């Protein structure tokens, strides 16, 4: 778990963008795409840690409450995003960057969180942006026991979008649900890598930054106060639980 605080953020309550399987080589692009307001955290591997722990880390470091949370996964990092959705987390927005793989065919439990999020996004309640390449070799060229569904296959099932590939897709859009399908060969490592280096910052700038700005502008003062109180209570409970656990594991004092 290589936790990295990319940016502390600004303001009395800061949105938090958490990225999984995103390396430090794109940190400058992340900051440029999102602007100075959000706190930004990245894990350079796919698992990260449970979201409440990340929120607690950031709040303790910055000394201010965390506001809206955006979860973003690249490649296998999307499995961490899916894990948090299954666990009942309710982020304000989600980015799935060429990583919504699943079994072949996808299991219901793998599709359900993406489908539920897509419906919320269609109603404008949440932001959901998903991208894919055409790396379909995983469905045909691997040994049969190791084959799995490509991102484009899962996204078509989850969003009902056609996802016709293009070198520079205009995307398909329904409310706050956005899908982009990028042309590639059926085995195309460079196209996949480009999703992190180029597409991720572009999606953050195009969709996440304005989404967070709009949310900040429309949040009523009483809603902001309630959110701050909820975060403070959650952090207090986590701190008490951690302290209790430490006391239980401490050896008895020597005579």
PDB file of C-alpha atoms in Angstrom:
ATOM      1  CA  UNK A   1       0.000   0.000   0.000  1.00  0.00           C
ATOM      2  CA  UNK A   2       1.969   3.022  -1.239  1.00  0.00           C
ATOM      3  CA  UNK A   3      -0.149   5.935   0.012  1.00  0.00           C
ATOM      4  CA  UNK A   4       0.793   9.278  -1.532  1.00  0.00           C
ATOM      5  CA  UNK A   5      -0.607  12.705  -0.682  1.00  0.00           C
ATOM      6  CA  UNK A   6      -0.439  14.446  -4.045  1.00  0.00           C
ATOM      7  CA  UNK A   7      -2.061  17.678  -2.872  1.00  0.00           C
ATOM      8  CA  UNK A   8      -3.330  18.990   0.487  1.00  0.00           C
ATOM      9  CA  UNK A   9      -6.041  21.165  -1.055  1.00  0.00           C
ATOM     10  CA  UNK A  10      -7.467  24.505   0.033  1.00  0.00           C
ATOM     11  CA  UNK A  11     -10.502  25.670   1.990  1.00  0.00           C
ATOM     12  CA  UNK A  12     -12.401  24.971   5.196  1.00  0.00           C
ATOM     13  CA  UNK A  13     -13.881  21.780   3.740  1.00  0.00           C
ATOM     14  CA  UNK A  14     -12.057  20.093   0.875  1.00  0.00           C
ATOM     15  CA  UNK A  15     -13.239  17.565  -1.667  1.00  0.00           C
ATOM     16  CA  UNK A  16     -11.066  14.471  -1.805  1.00  0.00           C
ATOM     17  CA  UNK A  17     -10.011  12.669  -4.964  1.00  0.00           C
ATOM     18  CA  UNK A  18      -8.654   9.161  -4.321  1.00  0.00           C
ATOM     19  CA  UNK A  19      -6.901   7.325  -7.145  1.00  0.00           C
ATOM     20  CA  UNK A  20      -5.868   3.662  -7.298  1.00  0.00           C
ATOM     21  CA  UNK A  21      -2.980   2.295  -9.392  1.00  0.00           C
ATOM     22  CA  UNK A  22      -1.841   5.761 -10.426  1.00  0.00           C
ATOM     23  CA  UNK A  23       1.863   6.527 -10.355  1.00  0.00           C
ATOM     24  CA  UNK A  24       3.718   9.650  -9.266  1.00  0.00           C
ATOM     25  CA  UNK A  25       4.732  10.404 -12.869  1.00  0.00           C
ATOM     26  CA  UNK A  26       1.266  11.928 -13.439  1.00  0.00           C
ATOM     27  CA  UNK A  27       1.059  13.919 -10.173  1.00  0.00           C
ATOM     28  CA  UNK A  28       1.701  17.277 -11.860  1.00  0.00           C
ATOM     29  CA  UNK A  29      -1.001  16.518 -14.433  1.00  0.00           C
ATOM     30  CA  UNK A  30      -3.464  15.572 -11.676  1.00  0.00           C
ATOM     31  CA  UNK A  31      -2.885  18.869  -9.881  1.00  0.00           C
ATOM     32  CA  UNK A  32      -3.171  20.864 -13.104  1.00  0.00           C
ATOM     33  CA  UNK A  33      -6.397  19.105 -14.080  1.00  0.00           C
ATOM     34  CA  UNK A  34      -8.159  19.540 -10.733  1.00  0.00           C
ATOM     35  CA  UNK A  35      -6.885  22.908  -9.550  1.00  0.00           C
ATOM     36  CA  UNK A  36      -5.741  23.745  -6.006  1.00  0.00           C
ATOM     37  CA  UNK A  37      -8.969  23.140  -4.066  1.00  0.00           C
ATOM     38  CA  UNK A  38      -9.268  19.335  -3.737  1.00  0.00           C
ATOM     39  CA  UNK A  39      -7.123  17.119  -1.593  1.00  0.00           C
ATOM     40  CA  UNK A  40      -5.630  14.434  -3.847  1.00  0.00           C
ATOM     41  CA  UNK A  41      -4.437  11.025  -2.692  1.00  0.00           C
ATOM     42  CA  UNK A  42      -3.038   8.276  -4.895  1.00  0.00           C
ATOM     43  CA  UNK A  43      -1.963   4.682  -4.398  1.00  0.00           C
ATOM     44  CA  UNK A  44       0.593   3.379  -6.855  1.00  0.00           C
ATOM     45  CA  UNK A  45      -0.803  -0.142  -6.532  1.00  0.00           C
ATOM     46  CA  UNK A  46      -4.285  -1.505  -7.127  1.00  0.00           C
ATOM     47  CA  UNK A  47      -5.552  -2.261  -3.619  1.00  0.00           C
ATOM     48  CA  UNK A  48      -5.032   0.862  -1.533  1.00  0.00           C
ATOM     49  CA  UNK A  49      -6.822   0.761   1.809  1.00  0.00           C
ATOM     50  CA  UNK A  50     -10.461   1.006   2.940  1.00  0.00           C
ATOM     51  CA  UNK A  51     -11.877   4.429   2.165  1.00  0.00           C
ATOM     52  CA  UNK A  52     -12.627   5.421   5.801  1.00  0.00           C
ATOM     53  CA  UNK A  53      -8.943   5.012   6.614  1.00  0.00           C
ATOM     54  CA  UNK A  54      -7.955   7.211   3.683  1.00  0.00           C
ATOM     55  CA  UNK A  55     -10.469   9.877   4.710  1.00  0.00           C
ATOM     56  CA  UNK A  56      -9.147   9.795   8.277  1.00  0.00           C
ATOM     57  CA  UNK A  57      -5.548  10.126   7.080  1.00  0.00           C
ATOM     58  CA  UNK A  58      -6.329  13.154   4.945  1.00  0.00           C
ATOM     59  CA  UNK A  59      -8.442  14.884   7.590  1.00  0.00           C
ATOM     60  CA  UNK A  60      -5.706  14.354  10.189  1.00  0.00           C
ATOM     61  CA  UNK A  61      -3.026  15.682   7.837  1.00  0.00           C
ATOM     62  CA  UNK A  62      -4.912  18.753   6.615  1.00  0.00           C
ATOM     63  CA  UNK A  63      -6.763  19.507   9.841  1.00  0.00           C
ATOM     64  CA  UNK A  64     -10.013  20.219   7.978  1.00  0.00           C
ATOM     65  CA  UNK A  65     -13.082  18.085   7.174  1.00  0.00           C
ATOM     66  CA  UNK A  66     -13.320  16.126   3.950  1.00  0.00           C
ATOM     67  CA  UNK A  67     -16.208  17.049   1.656  1.00  0.00           C
ATOM     68  CA  UNK A  68     -17.247  15.272  -1.526  1.00  0.00           C
ATOM     69  CA  UNK A  69     -15.235  12.147  -2.339  1.00  0.00           C
ATOM     70  CA  UNK A  70     -14.297  11.100  -5.875  1.00  0.00           C
ATOM     71  CA  UNK A  71     -12.955   7.578  -6.426  1.00  0.00           C
ATOM     72  CA  UNK A  72     -10.860   6.904  -9.519  1.00  0.00           C
ATOM     73  CA  UNK A  73      -9.298   3.657 -10.644  1.00  0.00           C
ATOM     74  CA  UNK A  74      -6.977   2.884 -13.517  1.00  0.00           C
ATOM     75  CA  UNK A  75      -6.820  -0.666 -14.858  1.00  0.00           C
ATOM     76  CA  UNK A  76      -6.863  -3.124 -11.923  1.00  0.00           C
ATOM     77  CA  UNK A  77      -7.296  -0.125  -9.623  1.00  0.00           C
ATOM     78  CA  UNK A  78     -10.970  -0.150 -10.645  1.00  0.00           C
ATOM     79  CA  UNK A  79     -11.362  -3.275  -8.522  1.00  0.00           C
ATOM     80  CA  UNK A  80     -10.625  -1.155  -5.432  1.00  0.00           C
ATOM     81  CA  UNK A  81     -13.325   1.293  -6.542  1.00  0.00           C
ATOM     82  CA  UNK A  82     -15.766  -1.594  -7.039  1.00  0.00           C
ATOM     83  CA  UNK A  83     -14.832  -2.961  -3.599  1.00  0.00           C
ATOM     84  CA  UNK A  84     -15.735   0.344  -1.974  1.00  0.00           C
ATOM     85  CA  UNK A  85     -19.070   0.504  -3.818  1.00  0.00           C
ATOM     86  CA  UNK A  86     -19.912  -3.035  -2.738  1.00  0.00           C
ATOM     87  CA  UNK A  87     -18.978  -2.097   0.839  1.00  0.00           C
ATOM     88  CA  UNK A  88     -21.655   0.580   0.751  1.00  0.00           C
ATOM     89  CA  UNK A  89     -19.490   3.674   0.283  1.00  0.00           C
ATOM     90  CA  UNK A  90     -21.321   6.477  -1.489  1.00  0.00           C
ATOM     91  CA  UNK A  91     -18.811   8.670  -3.343  1.00  0.00           C
ATOM     92  CA  UNK A  92     -19.991  11.788  -5.112  1.00  0.00           C
ATOM     93  CA  UNK A  93     -18.304  10.614  -8.291  1.00  0.00           C
ATOM     94  CA  UNK A  94     -16.450   7.664  -9.804  1.00  0.00           C
ATOM     95  CA  UNK A  95     -13.952   7.344 -12.641  1.00  0.00           C
ATOM     96  CA  UNK A  96     -13.284   3.914 -14.112  1.00  0.00           C
ATOM     97  CA  UNK A  97     -10.346   4.263 -16.476  1.00  0.00           C
ATOM     98  CA  UNK A  98      -9.986   1.156 -18.675  1.00  0.00           C
ATOM     99  CA  UNK A  99     -10.400  -1.225 -15.760  1.00  0.00           C
ATOM    100  CA  UNK A 100     -13.937  -2.570 -15.389  1.00  0.00           C
ATOM    101  CA  UNK A 101     -12.899  -6.151 -16.085  1.00  0.00           C
ATOM    102  CA  UNK A 102     -14.960  -9.098 -14.928  1.00  0.00           C
ATOM    103  CA  UNK A 103     -15.291 -12.839 -15.206  1.00  0.00           C
ATOM    104  CA  UNK A 104     -16.138 -14.352 -18.582  1.00  0.00           C
ATOM    105  CA  UNK A 105     -19.058 -13.812 -18.606  1.00  0.00           C
ATOM    106  CA  UNK A 106     -19.202 -11.129 -15.885  1.00  0.00           C
ATOM    107  CA  UNK A 107     -20.796 -12.260 -12.623  1.00  0.00           C
ATOM    108  CA  UNK A 108     -23.850 -10.406 -11.357  1.00  0.00           C
ATOM    109  CA  UNK A 109     -21.958  -9.135  -8.309  1.00  0.00           C
ATOM    110  CA  UNK A 110     -19.346  -7.607 -10.625  1.00  0.00           C
ATOM    111  CA  UNK A 111     -21.916  -5.808 -12.779  1.00  0.00           C
ATOM    112  CA  UNK A 112     -24.330  -4.703 -10.056  1.00  0.00           C
ATOM    113  CA  UNK A 113     -22.296  -1.833  -8.538  1.00  0.00           C
ATOM    114  CA  UNK A 114     -21.523  -0.331 -11.954  1.00  0.00           C
ATOM    115  CA  UNK A 115     -25.144  -0.632 -13.065  1.00  0.00           C
ATOM    116  CA  UNK A 116     -26.472   0.958  -9.886  1.00  0.00           C
ATOM    117  CA  UNK A 117     -24.005   3.817 -10.199  1.00  0.00           C
ATOM    118  CA  UNK A 118     -24.907   4.295 -13.876  1.00  0.00           C
ATOM    119  CA  UNK A 119     -28.574   4.721 -12.965  1.00  0.00           C
ATOM    120  CA  UNK A 120     -27.729   7.273 -10.267  1.00  0.00           C
ATOM    121  CA  UNK A 121     -25.586   9.163 -12.774  1.00  0.00           C
ATOM    122  CA  UNK A 122     -28.359   9.165 -15.368  1.00  0.00           C
ATOM    123  CA  UNK A 123     -30.535  10.922 -12.801  1.00  0.00           C
ATOM    124  CA  UNK A 124     -27.766  13.429 -12.092  1.00  0.00           C
ATOM    125  CA  UNK A 125     -27.357  12.244  -8.509  1.00  0.00           C
ATOM    126  CA  UNK A 126     -23.764  11.055  -8.956  1.00  0.00           C
ATOM    127  CA  UNK A 127     -21.003  11.471 -11.523  1.00  0.00           C
ATOM    128  CA  UNK A 128     -19.834   8.326 -13.328  1.00  0.00           C
ATOM    129  CA  UNK A 129     -17.242   8.489 -16.100  1.00  0.00           C
ATOM    130  CA  UNK A 130     -15.929   5.266 -17.626  1.00  0.00           C
ATOM    131  CA  UNK A 131     -13.446   4.661 -20.416  1.00  0.00           C
ATOM    132  CA  UNK A 132     -12.253   1.591 -22.292  1.00  0.00           C
ATOM    133  CA  UNK A 133      -9.880   0.436 -24.986  1.00  0.00           C
ATOM    134  CA  UNK A 134     -10.378  -2.533 -27.280  1.00  0.00           C
ATOM    135  CA  UNK A 135      -7.933  -4.872 -25.524  1.00  0.00           C
ATOM    136  CA  UNK A 136     -10.142  -7.895 -26.093  1.00  0.00           C
ATOM    137  CA  UNK A 137      -7.270 -10.395 -26.217  1.00  0.00           C
ATOM    138  CA  UNK A 138      -8.122 -11.210 -22.600  1.00  0.00           C
ATOM    139  CA  UNK A 139     -11.292 -12.914 -23.828  1.00  0.00           C
ATOM    140  CA  UNK A 140      -9.720 -14.945 -26.658  1.00  0.00           C
ATOM    141  CA  UNK A 141      -5.944 -15.253 -26.540  1.00  0.00           C
ATOM    142  CA  UNK A 142      -5.231 -16.229 -22.940  1.00  0.00           C
ATOM    143  CA  UNK A 143      -5.387 -19.875 -21.818  1.00  0.00           C
ATOM    144  CA  UNK A 144      -9.054 -20.711 -21.272  1.00  0.00           C
ATOM    145  CA  UNK A 145      -8.913 -20.866 -17.458  1.00  0.00           C
ATOM    146  CA  UNK A 146      -7.341 -17.379 -17.357  1.00  0.00           C
ATOM    147  CA  UNK A 147      -9.662 -15.568 -19.766  1.00  0.00           C
ATOM    148  CA  UNK A 148     -11.825 -12.718 -18.512  1.00  0.00           C
ATOM    149  CA  UNK A 149     -14.137 -10.036 -19.873  1.00  0.00           C
ATOM    150  CA  UNK A 150     -12.559  -6.931 -21.384  1.00  0.00           C
ATOM    151  CA  UNK A 151     -13.440  -3.478 -20.109  1.00  0.00           C
ATOM    152  CA  UNK A 152     -15.467  -2.662 -23.222  1.00  0.00           C
ATOM    153  CA  UNK A 153     -17.604  -5.777 -22.735  1.00  0.00           C
ATOM    154  CA  UNK A 154     -18.386  -4.994 -19.103  1.00  0.00           C
ATOM    155  CA  UNK A 155     -19.093  -1.331 -19.803  1.00  0.00           C
ATOM    156  CA  UNK A 156     -21.562  -2.155 -22.559  1.00  0.00           C
ATOM    157  CA  UNK A 157     -23.450  -4.380 -20.152  1.00  0.00           C
ATOM    158  CA  UNK A 158     -23.271  -1.854 -17.291  1.00  0.00           C
ATOM    159  CA  UNK A 159     -24.213   1.290 -19.233  1.00  0.00           C
ATOM    160  CA  UNK A 160     -26.141   0.039 -22.313  1.00  0.00           C
ATOM    161  CA  UNK A 161     -23.969   2.398 -24.384  1.00  0.00           C
ATOM    162  CA  UNK A 162     -22.814   1.247 -27.837  1.00  0.00           C
ATOM    163  CA  UNK A 163     -19.233   2.354 -27.084  1.00  0.00           C
ATOM    164  CA  UNK A 164     -18.153   2.467 -30.716  1.00  0.00           C
ATOM    165  CA  UNK A 165     -14.374   2.952 -30.683  1.00  0.00           C
ATOM    166  CA  UNK A 166     -12.726   6.097 -31.982  1.00  0.00           C
ATOM    167  CA  UNK A 167      -9.195   7.536 -31.791  1.00  0.00           C
ATOM    168  CA  UNK A 168     -10.704  10.659 -30.181  1.00  0.00           C
ATOM    169  CA  UNK A 169     -14.182   9.662 -28.992  1.00  0.00           C
ATOM    170  CA  UNK A 170     -16.807  12.325 -28.387  1.00  0.00           C
ATOM    171  CA  UNK A 171     -18.317   9.928 -25.900  1.00  0.00           C
ATOM    172  CA  UNK A 172     -21.855   8.917 -25.048  1.00  0.00           C
ATOM    173  CA  UNK A 173     -23.628  10.938 -22.400  1.00  0.00           C
ATOM    174  CA  UNK A 174     -26.818  10.531 -20.407  1.00  0.00           C
ATOM    175  CA  UNK A 175     -27.217  12.936 -17.510  1.00  0.00           C
ATOM    176  CA  UNK A 176     -23.972  12.607 -15.532  1.00  0.00           C
ATOM    177  CA  UNK A 177     -23.134   9.203 -17.042  1.00  0.00           C
ATOM    178  CA  UNK A 178     -20.303   9.490 -19.576  1.00  0.00           C
ATOM    179  CA  UNK A 179     -18.652   6.709 -21.582  1.00  0.00           C
ATOM    180  CA  UNK A 180     -15.611   6.952 -23.841  1.00  0.00           C
ATOM    181  CA  UNK A 181     -14.419   4.100 -26.048  1.00  0.00           C
ATOM    182  CA  UNK A 182     -10.895   4.476 -27.460  1.00  0.00           C
ATOM    183  CA  UNK A 183      -9.692   2.706 -30.576  1.00  0.00           C
ATOM    184  CA  UNK A 184      -6.864   0.238 -30.130  1.00  0.00           C
ATOM    185  CA  UNK A 185      -5.577  -3.066 -31.358  1.00  0.00           C
ATOM    186  CA  UNK A 186      -6.950  -6.171 -29.639  1.00  0.00           C
ATOM    187  CA  UNK A 187      -3.581  -6.436 -27.857  1.00  0.00           C
ATOM    188  CA  UNK A 188      -2.349  -2.908 -27.267  1.00  0.00           C
ATOM    189  CA  UNK A 189      -0.301  -2.136 -24.177  1.00  0.00           C
ATOM    190  CA  UNK A 190       0.525   1.386 -25.321  1.00  0.00           C
ATOM    191  CA  UNK A 191      -3.145   2.303 -25.722  1.00  0.00           C
ATOM    192  CA  UNK A 192      -3.777   1.026 -22.201  1.00  0.00           C
ATOM    193  CA  UNK A 193      -0.878   3.018 -20.738  1.00  0.00           C
ATOM    194  CA  UNK A 194      -2.115   6.135 -22.532  1.00  0.00           C
ATOM    195  CA  UNK A 195      -5.326   5.866 -20.534  1.00  0.00           C
ATOM    196  CA  UNK A 196      -3.420   6.789 -17.373  1.00  0.00           C
ATOM    197  CA  UNK A 197      -1.017   9.302 -18.843  1.00  0.00           C
ATOM    198  CA  UNK A 198      -3.402  11.220 -21.115  1.00  0.00           C
ATOM    199  CA  UNK A 199      -7.043  10.186 -20.669  1.00  0.00           C
ATOM    200  CA  UNK A 200      -7.177  10.277 -16.864  1.00  0.00           C
ATOM    201  CA  UNK A 201      -6.045  13.925 -16.538  1.00  0.00           C
ATOM    202  CA  UNK A 202      -8.331  14.898 -19.417  1.00  0.00           C
ATOM    203  CA  UNK A 203     -11.365  13.287 -17.750  1.00  0.00           C
ATOM    204  CA  UNK A 204     -10.524  14.934 -14.433  1.00  0.00           C
ATOM    205  CA  UNK A 205     -10.356  18.331 -16.114  1.00  0.00           C
ATOM    206  CA  UNK A 206     -13.400  17.810 -18.332  1.00  0.00           C
ATOM    207  CA  UNK A 207     -15.788  16.232 -15.830  1.00  0.00           C
ATOM    208  CA  UNK A 208     -14.572  16.119 -12.228  1.00  0.00           C
ATOM    209  CA  UNK A 209     -13.400  19.713 -11.804  1.00  0.00           C
ATOM    210  CA  UNK A 210     -16.699  21.245 -13.010  1.00  0.00           C
ATOM    211  CA  UNK A 211     -18.720  18.653 -11.059  1.00  0.00           C
ATOM    212  CA  UNK A 212     -16.973  19.582  -7.815  1.00  0.00           C
ATOM    213  CA  UNK A 213     -17.287  23.299  -8.544  1.00  0.00           C
ATOM    214  CA  UNK A 214     -21.016  22.943  -9.138  1.00  0.00           C
ATOM    215  CA  UNK A 215     -21.436  20.902  -5.972  1.00  0.00           C
ATOM    216  CA  UNK A 216     -19.598  23.506  -3.903  1.00  0.00           C
ATOM    217  CA  UNK A 217     -21.733  26.300  -5.354  1.00  0.00           C
ATOM    218  CA  UNK A 218     -25.052  24.585  -4.628  1.00  0.00           C
ATOM    219  CA  UNK A 219     -24.339  23.123  -1.181  1.00  0.00           C
ATOM    220  CA  UNK A 220     -26.379  25.032   1.386  1.00  0.00           C
ATOM    221  CA  UNK A 221     -24.612  26.213   4.576  1.00  0.00           C
ATOM    222  CA  UNK A 222     -26.667  23.849   6.741  1.00  0.00           C
ATOM    223  CA  UNK A 223     -25.769  20.914   4.477  1.00  0.00           C
ATOM    224  CA  UNK A 224     -22.102  21.844   4.715  1.00  0.00           C
ATOM    225  CA  UNK A 225     -22.347  22.000   8.516  1.00  0.00           C
ATOM    226  CA  UNK A 226     -24.052  18.592   8.621  1.00  0.00           C
ATOM    227  CA  UNK A 227     -21.346  17.096   6.419  1.00  0.00           C
ATOM    228  CA  UNK A 228     -18.605  18.543   8.616  1.00  0.00           C
ATOM    229  CA  UNK A 229     -20.291  17.176  11.748  1.00  0.00           C
ATOM    230  CA  UNK A 230     -20.689  13.725  10.193  1.00  0.00           C
ATOM    231  CA  UNK A 231     -17.017  13.581   9.209  1.00  0.00           C
ATOM    232  CA  UNK A 232     -15.920  14.764  12.666  1.00  0.00           C
ATOM    233  CA  UNK A 233     -18.078  12.126  14.360  1.00  0.00           C
ATOM    234  CA  UNK A 234     -16.741   9.388  12.072  1.00  0.00           C
ATOM    235  CA  UNK A 235     -13.134  10.371  12.754  1.00  0.00           C
ATOM    236  CA  UNK A 236     -13.783  10.498  16.510  1.00  0.00           C
ATOM    237  CA  UNK A 237     -15.251   6.994  16.458  1.00  0.00           C
ATOM    238  CA  UNK A 238     -12.335   5.664  14.405  1.00  0.00           C
ATOM    239  CA  UNK A 239      -9.824   7.266  16.772  1.00  0.00           C
ATOM    240  CA  UNK A 240     -11.580   5.782  19.811  1.00  0.00           C
ATOM    241  CA  UNK A 241     -11.695   2.337  18.206  1.00  0.00           C
ATOM    242  CA  UNK A 242      -8.008   2.506  17.305  1.00  0.00           C
ATOM    243  CA  UNK A 243      -7.067   3.614  20.828  1.00  0.00           C
ATOM    244  CA  UNK A 244      -9.165   0.826  22.341  1.00  0.00           C
ATOM    245  CA  UNK A 245      -7.466  -1.719  20.108  1.00  0.00           C
ATOM    246  CA  UNK A 246      -4.030  -0.439  21.086  1.00  0.00           C
ATOM    247  CA  UNK A 247      -4.881  -0.679  24.786  1.00  0.00           C
ATOM    248  CA  UNK A 248      -6.124  -4.237  24.386  1.00  0.00           C
ATOM    249  CA  UNK A 249      -2.879  -5.327  22.734  1.00  0.00           C
ATOM    250  CA  UNK A 250      -0.519  -3.567  25.154  1.00  0.00           C
ATOM    251  CA  UNK A 251       1.405  -5.919  27.454  1.00  0.00           C
ATOM    252  CA  UNK A 252       0.628  -5.646  31.177  1.00  0.00           C
ATOM    253  CA  UNK A 253       2.957  -3.375  33.155  1.00  0.00           C
ATOM    254  CA  UNK A 254       5.903  -5.131  34.742  1.00  0.00           C
ATOM    255  CA  UNK A 255       5.887  -5.602  38.498  1.00  0.00           C
TER     256      UNK A 255
END
